[in-house]
Amino acid sequence: METVVLKNLSIGYATKGNSKIVAQGLNAAINSGELTCLLGCNGVGKSTLLRTLSAFQPALGGDVMLCTPQTSDTRPLTSFTDKELSRLIGIVLTEKPDVRNMTIEDLVGMGRSPYTGFWGTLTANDRQIVSEAISMVGIESLRGRMIHTLSDGERQKVMIAKALAQQTPIIYLDEPTAFLDYPSKVEMMQLLRRLAHQEQKTIFLSTHDVELALQLADCLWLMEPNQLSVGTPRQLADNGALSRFVERDGIVFERDSLTLRALPQ
């Protein structure tokens, strides 16, 4: 099911008496139950797009439409209140959380804040949801650890558990595999794919790990200047979009196997 739909979207920054358009005419949809990966060179607008989809900054034109699972109604992003969005969209950023004296369980519990009211007191049901989120990402052994003692990979899993505890149908992630070693990158992408498929989440992430995205993504969004290509890895390989994106002197894209090969110089 289409959960997020872009209709002739323009993104960028409004300045005094002027606007800087980063990308425009974007038309695409993100589906529930799929892992969708956003690819593109530095500076092409990936982070700007994520911020726009998250309602962190306004669109310069066009619309972002959201479908609410409870009612199957589709409404513009701008029509939702902050409280409504907090129950629809979970966001996992690359930046380290600026906390020290907090356990993993406490931080994951903060994902329940859209439901707990002003005082943030967790009920027995909230605590059960937190436990289930911790279990889903496989960090039960870290439950009592302090945040500042974690590795990058462990901390990313905690932030994903926090988003799961938020119980949103949509989760956006900004380069969740950045700064991780290769085994941890693979594990992270496998986890996100599994969550999308098993929990029917709409999971959309930006990444520079092209080879992992080719192997594990259900759908790719490839941002290029003045162009957005959307499709399965096989579709974008067959139409030449991936070759155009990755091939350089010394780098060959093997269309049949969806792999990259570096040539000795």
Short mmCIF file of C-alpha atoms in Angstrom, two decimals:
data_model
loop_
_atom_site.label_atom_id
_atom_site.label_comp_id
_atom_site.label_asym_id
_atom_site.label_seq_id
_atom_site.Cartn_x
_atom_site.Cartn_y
_atom_site.Cartn_z
CA MET A 1 0.00 0.00 0.00
CA GLU A 2 1.24 3.50 -0.82
CA THR A 3 1.88 5.27 2.48
CA VAL A 4 3.84 8.35 1.42
CA VAL A 5 3.22 9.98 -1.96
CA LEU A 6 5.17 12.85 -3.52
CA LYS A 7 3.19 14.96 -5.97
CA ASN A 8 5.27 17.32 -8.10
CA LEU A 9 7.32 18.10 -4.98
CA SER A 10 9.91 20.88 -4.92
CA ILE A 11 12.40 20.94 -2.05
CA GLY A 12 14.95 23.48 -0.91
CA TYR A 13 15.31 26.52 1.31
CA ALA A 14 13.33 29.72 1.56
CA THR A 15 15.47 32.80 2.14
CA LYS A 16 14.54 36.46 2.43
CA GLY A 17 12.67 37.29 -0.74
CA ASN A 18 14.10 34.27 -2.50
CA SER A 19 14.14 30.47 -2.61
CA LYS A 20 16.94 28.04 -3.33
CA ILE A 21 15.46 25.00 -5.06
CA VAL A 22 17.48 21.83 -4.52
CA ALA A 23 15.20 19.49 -6.49
CA GLN A 24 11.82 19.86 -8.13
CA GLY A 25 9.14 17.90 -9.95
CA LEU A 26 9.56 14.87 -7.67
CA ASN A 27 6.84 12.24 -8.13
CA ALA A 28 7.09 8.92 -6.32
CA ALA A 29 5.52 6.74 -3.63
CA ILE A 30 6.87 4.77 -0.66
CA ASN A 31 5.04 1.53 0.12
CA SER A 32 4.37 -0.16 3.43
CA GLY A 33 6.02 -3.54 3.95
CA GLU A 34 9.05 -2.51 1.91
CA LEU A 35 12.58 -1.32 2.58
CA THR A 36 13.17 1.69 0.33
CA CYS A 37 16.70 3.09 0.01
CA LEU A 38 17.54 6.61 -1.17
CA LEU A 39 20.77 6.90 -3.15
CA GLY A 40 22.53 9.90 -4.62
CA CYS A 41 25.77 11.85 -4.67
CA ASN A 42 26.67 14.29 -1.89
CA GLY A 43 24.84 17.58 -2.29
CA VAL A 44 22.07 16.26 -4.53
CA GLY A 45 19.40 16.81 -1.85
CA LYS A 46 18.93 13.53 0.01
CA SER A 47 18.99 15.10 3.48
CA THR A 48 16.79 17.97 2.30
CA LEU A 49 14.26 15.45 1.01
CA LEU A 50 14.28 13.53 4.30
CA ARG A 51 13.80 16.75 6.29
CA THR A 52 10.91 17.73 4.02
CA LEU A 53 9.22 14.34 4.32
CA SER A 54 9.66 14.54 8.10
CA ALA A 55 8.02 18.02 8.22
CA PHE A 56 11.24 19.49 9.63
CA GLN A 57 11.19 22.02 6.79
CA PRO A 58 8.42 23.07 4.40
CA ALA A 59 8.18 22.07 0.77
CA LEU A 60 8.72 24.85 -1.76
CA GLY A 61 6.03 23.46 -4.02
CA GLY A 62 3.85 20.43 -4.63
CA ASP A 63 2.62 18.08 -1.92
CA VAL A 64 3.62 15.23 0.34
CA MET A 65 0.59 13.03 1.01
CA LEU A 66 0.34 10.60 3.93
CA CYS A 67 -2.05 7.67 4.23
CA THR A 68 -3.12 6.94 7.82
CA PRO A 69 -3.37 3.16 8.36
CA GLN A 70 -6.23 3.40 10.85
CA THR A 71 -8.58 5.13 8.42
CA SER A 72 -6.84 4.66 5.04
CA ASP A 73 -7.42 8.39 4.52
CA THR A 74 -4.80 10.25 2.48
CA ARG A 75 -4.07 13.82 3.54
CA PRO A 76 -1.37 16.42 2.88
CA LEU A 77 1.53 16.34 5.32
CA THR A 78 0.83 19.98 6.18
CA SER A 79 -2.66 19.12 7.48
CA PHE A 80 -1.36 16.97 10.35
CA THR A 81 -0.70 18.37 13.82
CA ASP A 82 2.63 17.74 15.55
CA LYS A 83 0.90 15.25 17.85
CA GLU A 84 -0.58 13.37 14.90
CA LEU A 85 2.79 13.26 13.15
CA SER A 86 4.48 11.93 16.30
CA ARG A 87 2.19 8.90 16.03
CA LEU A 88 2.76 8.49 12.29
CA ILE A 89 6.46 9.13 11.69
CA GLY A 90 9.50 7.88 13.61
CA ILE A 91 12.88 9.41 12.75
CA VAL A 92 16.34 7.94 13.35
CA LEU A 93 19.22 10.35 12.75
CA THR A 94 22.93 9.62 12.44
CA GLU A 95 23.92 12.04 15.23
CA LYS A 96 24.75 10.56 18.61
CA PRO A 97 22.11 11.29 21.28
CA ASP A 98 23.47 13.90 23.69
CA VAL A 99 22.74 11.91 26.86
CA ARG A 100 24.92 10.14 29.37
CA ASN A 101 23.12 9.25 32.58
CA MET A 102 20.41 7.21 30.91
CA THR A 103 19.97 3.48 30.38
CA ILE A 104 19.01 1.86 27.10
CA GLU A 105 15.59 1.00 28.53
CA ASP A 106 15.02 4.62 29.58
CA LEU A 107 15.94 5.96 26.15
CA VAL A 108 13.76 3.45 24.31
CA GLY A 109 10.99 4.41 26.74
CA MET A 110 11.17 7.98 25.42
CA GLY A 111 9.62 6.61 22.25
CA ARG A 112 6.37 6.37 24.19
CA SER A 113 6.24 10.16 24.74
CA PRO A 114 3.50 10.75 22.10
CA TYR A 115 1.18 8.65 24.30
CA THR A 116 2.25 9.33 27.87
CA GLY A 117 1.16 12.94 28.28
CA PHE A 118 2.97 15.81 29.97
CA TRP A 119 4.60 13.85 32.81
CA GLY A 120 5.83 11.00 30.63
CA THR A 121 4.94 8.28 33.13
CA LEU A 122 5.03 4.82 31.56
CA THR A 123 2.18 2.45 32.24
CA ALA A 124 2.55 -1.33 32.41
CA ASN A 125 1.39 -1.45 28.78
CA ASP A 126 4.01 1.14 27.77
CA ARG A 127 6.73 -0.89 29.47
CA GLN A 128 5.58 -4.01 27.65
CA ILE A 129 5.81 -2.16 24.32
CA VAL A 130 9.33 -0.97 25.23
CA SER A 131 10.36 -4.55 26.05
CA GLU A 132 8.97 -5.81 22.75
CA ALA A 133 10.84 -3.09 20.82
CA ILE A 134 14.10 -3.99 22.59
CA SER A 135 13.52 -7.66 21.77
CA MET A 136 12.71 -6.96 18.10
CA VAL A 137 16.12 -5.42 17.49
CA GLY A 138 17.94 -8.04 19.58
CA ILE A 139 19.42 -5.85 22.31
CA GLU A 140 17.95 -7.53 25.41
CA SER A 141 21.45 -8.00 26.86
CA LEU A 142 22.04 -4.22 26.70
CA ARG A 143 18.86 -3.25 28.55
CA GLY A 144 20.59 -1.94 31.69
CA ARG A 145 23.65 -0.44 29.99
CA MET A 146 24.24 3.31 29.91
CA ILE A 147 23.97 5.00 26.51
CA HIS A 148 27.47 6.47 26.53
CA THR A 149 29.05 3.01 26.91
CA LEU A 150 27.66 1.68 23.62
CA SER A 151 29.37 1.16 20.28
CA ASP A 152 28.05 2.98 17.22
CA GLY A 153 26.22 -0.13 16.02
CA GLU A 154 24.66 -0.80 19.41
CA ARG A 155 23.53 2.81 19.73
CA GLN A 156 21.90 2.74 16.29
CA LYS A 157 19.94 -0.36 17.31
CA VAL A 158 18.77 1.45 20.45
CA MET A 159 17.55 4.40 18.38
CA ILE A 160 15.68 2.04 16.07
CA ALA A 161 14.11 0.36 19.12
CA LYS A 162 13.03 3.82 20.32
CA ALA A 163 11.35 4.42 16.95
CA LEU A 164 9.65 1.03 17.19
CA ALA A 165 8.40 1.83 20.69
CA GLN A 166 6.88 4.96 19.18
CA GLN A 167 4.67 2.56 17.17
CA THR A 168 4.64 4.66 14.01
CA PRO A 169 3.78 3.06 10.66
CA ILE A 170 6.51 5.15 8.97
CA ILE A 171 10.20 5.22 9.94
CA TYR A 172 12.76 7.47 8.23
CA LEU A 173 16.48 6.91 8.78
CA ASP A 174 19.33 9.21 7.75
CA GLU A 175 22.36 7.06 6.82
CA PRO A 176 21.83 4.45 9.57
CA THR A 177 24.91 2.48 8.46
CA ALA A 178 27.32 5.43 8.59
CA PHE A 179 30.37 4.83 10.80
CA LEU A 180 29.64 1.10 11.16
CA ASP A 181 32.02 -1.73 10.21
CA TYR A 182 30.92 -3.95 7.35
CA PRO A 183 29.39 -6.80 9.40
CA SER A 184 27.42 -4.24 11.42
CA LYS A 185 26.25 -2.52 8.22
CA VAL A 186 24.92 -5.82 6.88
CA GLU A 187 23.25 -6.65 10.18
CA MET A 188 21.60 -3.22 10.33
CA MET A 189 20.20 -3.43 6.79
CA GLN A 190 18.97 -6.99 7.35
CA LEU A 191 17.22 -5.83 10.53
CA LEU A 192 15.48 -2.94 8.74
CA ARG A 193 14.38 -5.18 5.87
CA ARG A 194 13.02 -7.73 8.35
CA LEU A 195 11.10 -5.05 10.26
CA ALA A 196 9.59 -3.70 7.05
CA HIS A 197 8.44 -7.12 5.93
CA GLN A 198 7.34 -8.64 9.25
CA GLU A 199 5.84 -5.54 10.88
CA GLN A 200 4.52 -4.00 7.63
CA LYS A 201 6.41 -0.78 8.38
CA THR A 202 7.14 1.85 5.75
CA ILE A 203 10.93 2.16 6.09
CA PHE A 204 12.77 4.77 4.04
CA LEU A 205 16.48 5.45 4.49
CA SER A 206 19.29 7.34 2.86
CA THR A 207 22.57 5.51 2.37
CA HIS A 208 25.92 5.62 0.61
CA ASP A 209 26.25 1.83 0.90
CA VAL A 210 25.21 1.17 -2.69
CA GLU A 211 26.13 -2.53 -2.77
CA LEU A 212 24.09 -3.33 0.35
CA ALA A 213 21.14 -1.37 -1.00
CA LEU A 214 21.34 -3.34 -4.26
CA GLN A 215 21.23 -6.61 -2.34
CA LEU A 216 18.64 -5.83 0.33
CA ALA A 217 16.35 -2.98 -0.78
CA ASP A 218 12.91 -3.75 -2.17
CA CYS A 219 12.87 -0.36 -3.89
CA LEU A 220 15.50 2.26 -4.76
CA TRP A 221 15.13 6.01 -5.15
CA LEU A 222 18.09 7.38 -7.10
CA MET A 223 18.38 11.17 -6.86
CA GLU A 224 20.35 12.89 -9.59
CA PRO A 225 20.34 16.55 -10.64
CA ASN A 226 16.88 17.23 -12.10
CA GLN A 227 15.90 13.57 -12.02
CA LEU A 228 14.49 10.97 -9.61
CA SER A 229 14.57 7.35 -10.74
CA VAL A 230 12.41 4.89 -8.79
CA GLY A 231 12.25 1.12 -9.09
CA THR A 232 13.63 -2.20 -7.94
CA PRO A 233 17.39 -2.67 -8.15
CA ARG A 234 16.84 -4.84 -11.24
CA GLN A 235 14.69 -2.18 -12.92
CA LEU A 236 17.23 0.58 -12.31
CA ALA A 237 20.02 -1.69 -13.54
CA ASP A 238 18.14 -2.55 -16.73
CA ASN A 239 17.22 1.06 -17.57
CA GLY A 240 20.81 2.25 -17.11
CA ALA A 241 20.20 4.54 -14.11
CA LEU A 242 22.57 2.63 -11.81
CA SER A 243 25.36 2.52 -14.39
CA ARG A 244 25.01 6.27 -14.89
CA PHE A 245 25.23 6.81 -11.13
CA VAL A 246 28.13 4.56 -10.10
CA GLU A 247 30.38 4.05 -13.10
CA ARG A 248 33.57 6.11 -13.19
CA ASP A 249 37.10 5.51 -14.39
CA GLY A 250 38.09 2.33 -12.61
CA ILE A 251 34.57 1.40 -11.42
CA VAL A 252 32.39 -0.99 -13.38
CA PHE A 253 28.76 -1.87 -12.63
CA GLU A 254 27.91 -5.48 -13.44
CA ARG A 255 24.25 -5.32 -14.45
CA ASP A 256 23.62 -9.07 -14.44
CA SER A 257 24.86 -9.63 -10.88
CA LEU A 258 24.02 -6.14 -9.51
CA THR A 259 27.57 -5.73 -8.22
CA LEU A 260 30.32 -3.13 -8.43
CA ARG A 261 33.85 -3.98 -9.49
CA ALA A 262 36.92 -1.83 -8.91
CA LEU A 263 39.59 -2.02 -11.59
CA PRO A 264 43.30 -1.70 -10.77
CA GLN A 265 44.72 1.58 -12.05
#
